[in-house]
Coordinates of C-alpha atoms in Angstrom, one line a residue:
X1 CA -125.1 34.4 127.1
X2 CA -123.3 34.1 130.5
X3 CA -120.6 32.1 130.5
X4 CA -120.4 31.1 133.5
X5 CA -123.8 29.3 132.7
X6 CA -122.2 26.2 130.4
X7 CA -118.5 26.8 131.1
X8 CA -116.9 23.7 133.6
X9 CA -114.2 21.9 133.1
X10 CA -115.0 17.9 132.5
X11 CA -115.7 16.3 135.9
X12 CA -114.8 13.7 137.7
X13 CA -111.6 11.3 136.9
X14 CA -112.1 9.8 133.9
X15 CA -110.5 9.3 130.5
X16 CA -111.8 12.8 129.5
X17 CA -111.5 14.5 132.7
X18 CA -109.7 17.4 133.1
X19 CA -108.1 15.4 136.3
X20 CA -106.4 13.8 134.5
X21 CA -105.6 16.2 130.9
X22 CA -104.2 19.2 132.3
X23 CA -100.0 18.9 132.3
X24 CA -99.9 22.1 130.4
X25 CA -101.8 24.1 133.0
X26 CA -99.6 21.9 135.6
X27 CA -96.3 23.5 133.7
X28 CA -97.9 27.4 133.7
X29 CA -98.4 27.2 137.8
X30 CA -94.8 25.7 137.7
X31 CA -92.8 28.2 135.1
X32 CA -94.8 30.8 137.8
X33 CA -93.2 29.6 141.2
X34 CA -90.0 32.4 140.8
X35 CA -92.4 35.4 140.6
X36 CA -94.5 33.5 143.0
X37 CA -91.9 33.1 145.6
X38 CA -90.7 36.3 144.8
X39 CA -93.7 38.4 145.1
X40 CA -94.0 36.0 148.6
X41 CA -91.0 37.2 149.9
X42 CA -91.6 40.9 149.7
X43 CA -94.9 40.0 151.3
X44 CA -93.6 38.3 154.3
X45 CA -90.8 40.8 154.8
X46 CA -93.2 43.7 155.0
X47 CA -94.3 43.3 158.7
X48 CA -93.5 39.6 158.6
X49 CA -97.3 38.4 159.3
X50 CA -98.6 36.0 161.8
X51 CA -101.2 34.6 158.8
X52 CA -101.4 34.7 154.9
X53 CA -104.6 35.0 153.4
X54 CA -104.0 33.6 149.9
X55 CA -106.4 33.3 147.0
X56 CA -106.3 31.3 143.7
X57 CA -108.9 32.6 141.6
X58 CA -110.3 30.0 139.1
X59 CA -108.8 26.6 139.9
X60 CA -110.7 24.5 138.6
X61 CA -110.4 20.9 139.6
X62 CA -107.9 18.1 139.7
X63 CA -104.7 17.8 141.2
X64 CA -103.6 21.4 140.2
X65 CA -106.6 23.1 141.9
X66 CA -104.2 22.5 145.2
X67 CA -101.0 23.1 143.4
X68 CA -100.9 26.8 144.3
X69 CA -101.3 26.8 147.3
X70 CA -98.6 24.1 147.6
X71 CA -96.1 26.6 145.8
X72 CA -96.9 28.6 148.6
X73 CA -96.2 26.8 151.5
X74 CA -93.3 25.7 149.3
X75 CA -91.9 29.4 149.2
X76 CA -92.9 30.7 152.2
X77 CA -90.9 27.8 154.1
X78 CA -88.0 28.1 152.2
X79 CA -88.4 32.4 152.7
X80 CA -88.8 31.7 156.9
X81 CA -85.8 29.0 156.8
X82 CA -83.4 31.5 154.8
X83 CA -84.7 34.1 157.0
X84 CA -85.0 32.4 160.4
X85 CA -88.5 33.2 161.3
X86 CA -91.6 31.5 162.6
X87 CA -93.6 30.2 159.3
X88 CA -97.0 32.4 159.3
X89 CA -100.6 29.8 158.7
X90 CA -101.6 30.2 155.5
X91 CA -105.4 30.4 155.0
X92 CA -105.9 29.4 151.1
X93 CA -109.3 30.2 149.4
X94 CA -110.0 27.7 146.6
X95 CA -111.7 30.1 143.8
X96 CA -114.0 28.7 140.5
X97 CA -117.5 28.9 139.0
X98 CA -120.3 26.8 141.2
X99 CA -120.8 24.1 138.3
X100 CA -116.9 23.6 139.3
X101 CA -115.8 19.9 140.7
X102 CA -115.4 20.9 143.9
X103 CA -116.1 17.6 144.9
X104 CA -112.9 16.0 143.7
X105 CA -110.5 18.4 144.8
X106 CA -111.8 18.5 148.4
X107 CA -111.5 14.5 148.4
X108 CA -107.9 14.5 147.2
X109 CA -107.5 17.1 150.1
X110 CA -106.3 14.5 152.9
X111 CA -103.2 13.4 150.9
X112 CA -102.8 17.0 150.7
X113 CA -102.7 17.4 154.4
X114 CA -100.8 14.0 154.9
X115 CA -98.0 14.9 152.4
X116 CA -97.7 18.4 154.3
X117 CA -97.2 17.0 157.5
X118 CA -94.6 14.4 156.1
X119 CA -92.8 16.7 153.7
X120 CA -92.8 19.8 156.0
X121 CA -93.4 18.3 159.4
X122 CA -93.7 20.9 162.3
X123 CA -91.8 23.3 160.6
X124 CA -94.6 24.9 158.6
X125 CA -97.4 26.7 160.4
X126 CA -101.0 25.4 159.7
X127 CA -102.4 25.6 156.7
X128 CA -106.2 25.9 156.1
X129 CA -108.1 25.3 152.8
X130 CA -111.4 26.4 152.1
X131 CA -113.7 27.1 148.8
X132 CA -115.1 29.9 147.6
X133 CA -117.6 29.8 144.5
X134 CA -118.2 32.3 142.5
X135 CA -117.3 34.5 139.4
X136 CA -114.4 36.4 140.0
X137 CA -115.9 38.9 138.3
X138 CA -118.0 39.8 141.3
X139 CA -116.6 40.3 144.4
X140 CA -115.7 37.4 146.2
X141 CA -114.4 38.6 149.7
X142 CA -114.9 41.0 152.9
X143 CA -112.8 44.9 152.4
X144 CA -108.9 44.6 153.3
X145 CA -109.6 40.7 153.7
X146 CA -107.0 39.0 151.4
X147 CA -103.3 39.2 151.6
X148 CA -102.2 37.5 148.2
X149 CA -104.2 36.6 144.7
X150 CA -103.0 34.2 142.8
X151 CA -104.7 33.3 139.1
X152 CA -103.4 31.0 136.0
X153 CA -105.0 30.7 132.9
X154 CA -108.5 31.6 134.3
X155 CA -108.1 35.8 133.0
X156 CA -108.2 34.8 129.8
X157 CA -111.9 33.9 129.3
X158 CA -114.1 36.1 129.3
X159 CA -117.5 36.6 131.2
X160 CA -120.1 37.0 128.3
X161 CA -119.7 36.2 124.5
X162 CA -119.5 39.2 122.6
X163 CA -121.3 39.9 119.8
X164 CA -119.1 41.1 117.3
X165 CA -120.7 42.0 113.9
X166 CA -119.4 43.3 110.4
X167 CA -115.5 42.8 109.2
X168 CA -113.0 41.5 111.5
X169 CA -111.9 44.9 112.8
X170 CA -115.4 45.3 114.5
X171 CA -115.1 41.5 115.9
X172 CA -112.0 42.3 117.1
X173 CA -113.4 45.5 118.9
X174 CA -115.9 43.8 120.5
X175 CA -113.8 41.3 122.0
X176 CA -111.7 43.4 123.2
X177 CA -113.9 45.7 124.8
X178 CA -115.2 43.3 126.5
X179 CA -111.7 41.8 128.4
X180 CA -111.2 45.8 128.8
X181 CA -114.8 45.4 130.8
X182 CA -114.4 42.4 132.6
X183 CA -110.0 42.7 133.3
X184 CA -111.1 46.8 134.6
X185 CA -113.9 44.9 137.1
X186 CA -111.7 42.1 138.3
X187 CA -108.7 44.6 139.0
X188 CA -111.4 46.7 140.8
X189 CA -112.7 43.8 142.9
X190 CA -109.5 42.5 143.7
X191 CA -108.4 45.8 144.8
X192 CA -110.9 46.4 147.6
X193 CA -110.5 42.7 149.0
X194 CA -107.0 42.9 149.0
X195 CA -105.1 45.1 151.8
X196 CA -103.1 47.7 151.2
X197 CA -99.4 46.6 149.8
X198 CA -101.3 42.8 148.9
X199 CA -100.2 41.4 145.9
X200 CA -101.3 39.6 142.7
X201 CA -99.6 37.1 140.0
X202 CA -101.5 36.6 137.5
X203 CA -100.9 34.0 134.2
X204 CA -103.0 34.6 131.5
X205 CA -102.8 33.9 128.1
X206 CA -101.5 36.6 125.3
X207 CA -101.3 37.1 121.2
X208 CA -97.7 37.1 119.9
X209 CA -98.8 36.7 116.2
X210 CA -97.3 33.5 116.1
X211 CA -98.9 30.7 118.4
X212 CA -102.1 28.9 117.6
X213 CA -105.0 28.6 120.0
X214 CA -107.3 25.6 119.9
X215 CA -110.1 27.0 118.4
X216 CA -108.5 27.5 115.2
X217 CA -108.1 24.2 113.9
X218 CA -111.7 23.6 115.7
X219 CA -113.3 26.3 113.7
X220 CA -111.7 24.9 110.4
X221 CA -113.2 20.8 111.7
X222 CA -116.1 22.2 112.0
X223 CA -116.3 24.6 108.8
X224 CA -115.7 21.5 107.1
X225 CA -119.0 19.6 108.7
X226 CA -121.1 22.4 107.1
X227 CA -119.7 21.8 104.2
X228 CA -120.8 18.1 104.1
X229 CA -124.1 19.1 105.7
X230 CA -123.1 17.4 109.2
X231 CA -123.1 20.8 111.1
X232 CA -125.8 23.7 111.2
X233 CA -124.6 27.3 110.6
X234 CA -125.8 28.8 112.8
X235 CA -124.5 26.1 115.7
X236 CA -121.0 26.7 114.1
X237 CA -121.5 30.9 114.2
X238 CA -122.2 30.5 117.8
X239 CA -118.4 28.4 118.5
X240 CA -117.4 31.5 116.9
X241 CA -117.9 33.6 119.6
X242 CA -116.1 31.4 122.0
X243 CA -115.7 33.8 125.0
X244 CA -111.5 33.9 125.1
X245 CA -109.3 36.6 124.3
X246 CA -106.1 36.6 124.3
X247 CA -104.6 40.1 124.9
X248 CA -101.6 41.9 123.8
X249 CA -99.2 42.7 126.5
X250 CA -99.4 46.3 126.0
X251 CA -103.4 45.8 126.2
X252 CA -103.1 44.5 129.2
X253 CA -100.2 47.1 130.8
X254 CA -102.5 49.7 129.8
X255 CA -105.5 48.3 131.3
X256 CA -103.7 48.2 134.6
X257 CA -102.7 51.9 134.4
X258 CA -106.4 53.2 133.3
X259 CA -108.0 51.0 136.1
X260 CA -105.2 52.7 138.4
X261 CA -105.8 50.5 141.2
X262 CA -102.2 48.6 141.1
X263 CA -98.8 48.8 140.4
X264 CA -97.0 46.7 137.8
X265 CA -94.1 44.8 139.4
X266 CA -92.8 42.6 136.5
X267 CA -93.8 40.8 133.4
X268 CA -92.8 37.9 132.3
X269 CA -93.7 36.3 128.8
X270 CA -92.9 32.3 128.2
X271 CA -94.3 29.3 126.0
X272 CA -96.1 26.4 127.0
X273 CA -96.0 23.5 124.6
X274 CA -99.7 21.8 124.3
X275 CA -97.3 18.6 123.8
X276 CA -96.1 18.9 127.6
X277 CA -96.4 15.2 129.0
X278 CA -96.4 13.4 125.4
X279 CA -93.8 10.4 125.2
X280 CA -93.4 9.2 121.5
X281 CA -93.7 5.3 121.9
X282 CA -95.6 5.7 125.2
X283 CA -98.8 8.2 124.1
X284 CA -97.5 7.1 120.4
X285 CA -99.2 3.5 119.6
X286 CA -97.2 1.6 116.5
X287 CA -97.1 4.2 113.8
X288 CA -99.7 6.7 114.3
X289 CA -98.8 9.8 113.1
X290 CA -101.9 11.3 114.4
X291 CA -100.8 10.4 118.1
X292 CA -99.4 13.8 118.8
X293 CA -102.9 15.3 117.4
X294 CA -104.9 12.7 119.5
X295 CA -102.7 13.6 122.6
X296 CA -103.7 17.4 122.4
X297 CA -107.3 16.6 121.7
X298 CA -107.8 14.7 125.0
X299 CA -106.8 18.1 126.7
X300 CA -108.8 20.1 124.4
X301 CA -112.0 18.4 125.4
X302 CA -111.3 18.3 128.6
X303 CA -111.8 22.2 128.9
X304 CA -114.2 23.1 125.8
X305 CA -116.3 20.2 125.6
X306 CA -119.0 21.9 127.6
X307 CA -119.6 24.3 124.7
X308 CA -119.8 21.9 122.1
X309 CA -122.1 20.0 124.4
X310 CA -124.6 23.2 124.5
X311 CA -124.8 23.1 120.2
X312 CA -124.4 19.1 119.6
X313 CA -125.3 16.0 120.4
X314 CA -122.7 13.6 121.9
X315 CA -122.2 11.6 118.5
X316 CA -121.7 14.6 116.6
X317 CA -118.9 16.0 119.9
X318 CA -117.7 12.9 119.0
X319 CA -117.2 13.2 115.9
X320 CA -115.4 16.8 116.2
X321 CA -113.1 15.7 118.2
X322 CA -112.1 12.5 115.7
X323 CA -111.4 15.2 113.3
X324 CA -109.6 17.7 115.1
X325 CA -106.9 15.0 116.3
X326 CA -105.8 15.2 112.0
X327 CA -106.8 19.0 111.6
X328 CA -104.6 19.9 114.8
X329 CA -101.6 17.7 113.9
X330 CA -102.0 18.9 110.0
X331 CA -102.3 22.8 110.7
X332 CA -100.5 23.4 114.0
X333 CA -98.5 20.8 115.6
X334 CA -96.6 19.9 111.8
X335 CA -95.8 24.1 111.5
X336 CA -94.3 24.3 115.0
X337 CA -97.2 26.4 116.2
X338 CA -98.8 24.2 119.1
X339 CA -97.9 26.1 122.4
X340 CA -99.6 28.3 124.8
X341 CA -98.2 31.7 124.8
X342 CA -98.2 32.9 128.2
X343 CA -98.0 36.4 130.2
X344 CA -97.0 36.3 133.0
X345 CA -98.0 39.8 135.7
X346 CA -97.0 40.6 139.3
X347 CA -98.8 43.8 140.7
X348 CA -99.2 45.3 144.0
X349 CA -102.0 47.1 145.2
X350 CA -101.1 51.0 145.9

């Protein structure tokens, strides 16, 4: 199946929403800005342009979709201060699947204009915002168009869900053949929209053999509803072929060299706790010592509960979710093993 089919983040600004449950994707953009302003820099200074056409490739909604391109009026200010030159307008191009909330992040999108022209004044060039649906694994833009592409914890997921069968090994193949397939396409893509010297930083989620993703605790809650004859096998064999892989770093270096469309710049590895934002006594109410579990499970279904939505009905999402607040507090958080490991990648086209 296509993922891009049933994949969206939760709309809207509710209690679910994934307005309002993504600090951890909020912390990946920020632990990015120094490569960000970095790869900026060398941008700017070769040829110093008049405008920036900047991408962010898989959004989503909320108030980060806009945080990017905030980093990089941000940078680019501080880079034409430092450097006493004219800012350049920065055209940003607002990347995600059509089922995407496009809706709320173009409404938030006059505070976003307001707060540049207090914060920054005159002294920034104009700055233009526009969307542009799509899979990025198709191309998205005119030849020679884009300047800069900018992507966090979007690269990750993958386009179809592989059908692995047999022993783990061959599951593992398949999985990764497939980020091979779809990584390869999106480098090739990206490389004819881009002009030559643009650049890429990419964030993008990676195995170190320690971390725990979601889905393991998930598979284990919902394992257990088979078990008591609350879940179908088959529905549960389907969540296993959840369409994320997260790649080794040398998987992805060497994916980069075969495709041979870009040079490697610099990579960066860090850790993003899922726990980002939690206040004991605050998120914590009395002595509940599922509150850290119940925390991490409001983000959690903010981005996946699309795919449980396809298999079950809303009691039974429901009750998933009840149980993965203990299962992910019991199995992860309690072993020290509830963060995000995160790659971090800045190329430049050849």
């Amino acid at each position: 199946m296509e993922v891009e089919q049933i994949l969206r983040m939760n709309e809207g600004e509710g209690e679910n929403s994934y307005a309002n449950n993504s600090p951890t994707q909020k912390e990946a953009i920020l632990k990015a800005k120094p490569l960000l302003e970095k790869s900026l820099n060398e941008l700017f200074c070769n040829g110093f342009p008049d405008c920036i056409r900047f991408a962010d490739l898989g959004c989503s909604s909320g108030p980060n979709a806009l945080l990017p391109t905030w980093e990089a009026i941000d940078s680019l200010d501080k880079i034409c201060h430092r450097l006493n030159r004219k800012p350049p307008v920065l055209h940003s191009f607002l990347n995600d699947l059509p089922r995407s909330d496009f809706n709320t992040v173009f409404k938030s999108l006059p505070s976003f204009y307001e707060r540049l022209r207090t914060e920054k004044g005159h002294e920034f060039g104009s700055c233009f915002v526009a969307a542009s649906p799509g899979s990025f694994y198709t191309r998205l833009f005119p030849h020679n168009f884009l300047d800069f592409v900018y992507s966090s914890y979007a690269l990750h997921w993958l386009s179809r869900m592989p059908k692995g069968q047999g022993n783990e090994s061959d599951v593992h193949k398949a999985f990764l053949n497939q980020f091979e397939s779809d990584f390869s396409t999106f480098l090739k893509f990206r490389s004819e929209e881009l002009k030559s010297q643009g650049r890429m930083v990419l964030t993008l989620l990676y195995n170190d053999n320690f971390h725990a993703t979601p889905g393991e605790p998930m598979l284990m809650v919902l394992k257990d509803m088979i078990s008591e004859g609350l879940a179908e096998e088959s529905k549960v064999k389907s969540f296993e072929d959840f369409p994320i892989y997260r790649a080794s770093v040398d998987e992805v270096k060497q994916i980069v060299k075969k495709e041979g469309s870009f040079d490697i710049q610099e990579v960066e590895t860090f850790n993003v706790s899922w726990l980002v934002g939690f206040v004991d006594g605050v998120d914590n109410k009395g002595s509940d010592k599922y509150a850290r579990g119940k925390y991490v499970t409001k983000h959690v279904r903010a981005v996946g509960e699309s795919f449980l939505a396809n298999l079950f009905d809303d009691a039974t999402v429901d009750e998933i979710h009840r149980r993965f607040a203990t299962k992910v507090t019991d199995v992860v958080l309690d072993k020290g093993r509830g963060a995000y490991a995160s790659l971090l990648i800045s190329l430049v086209k050849k």
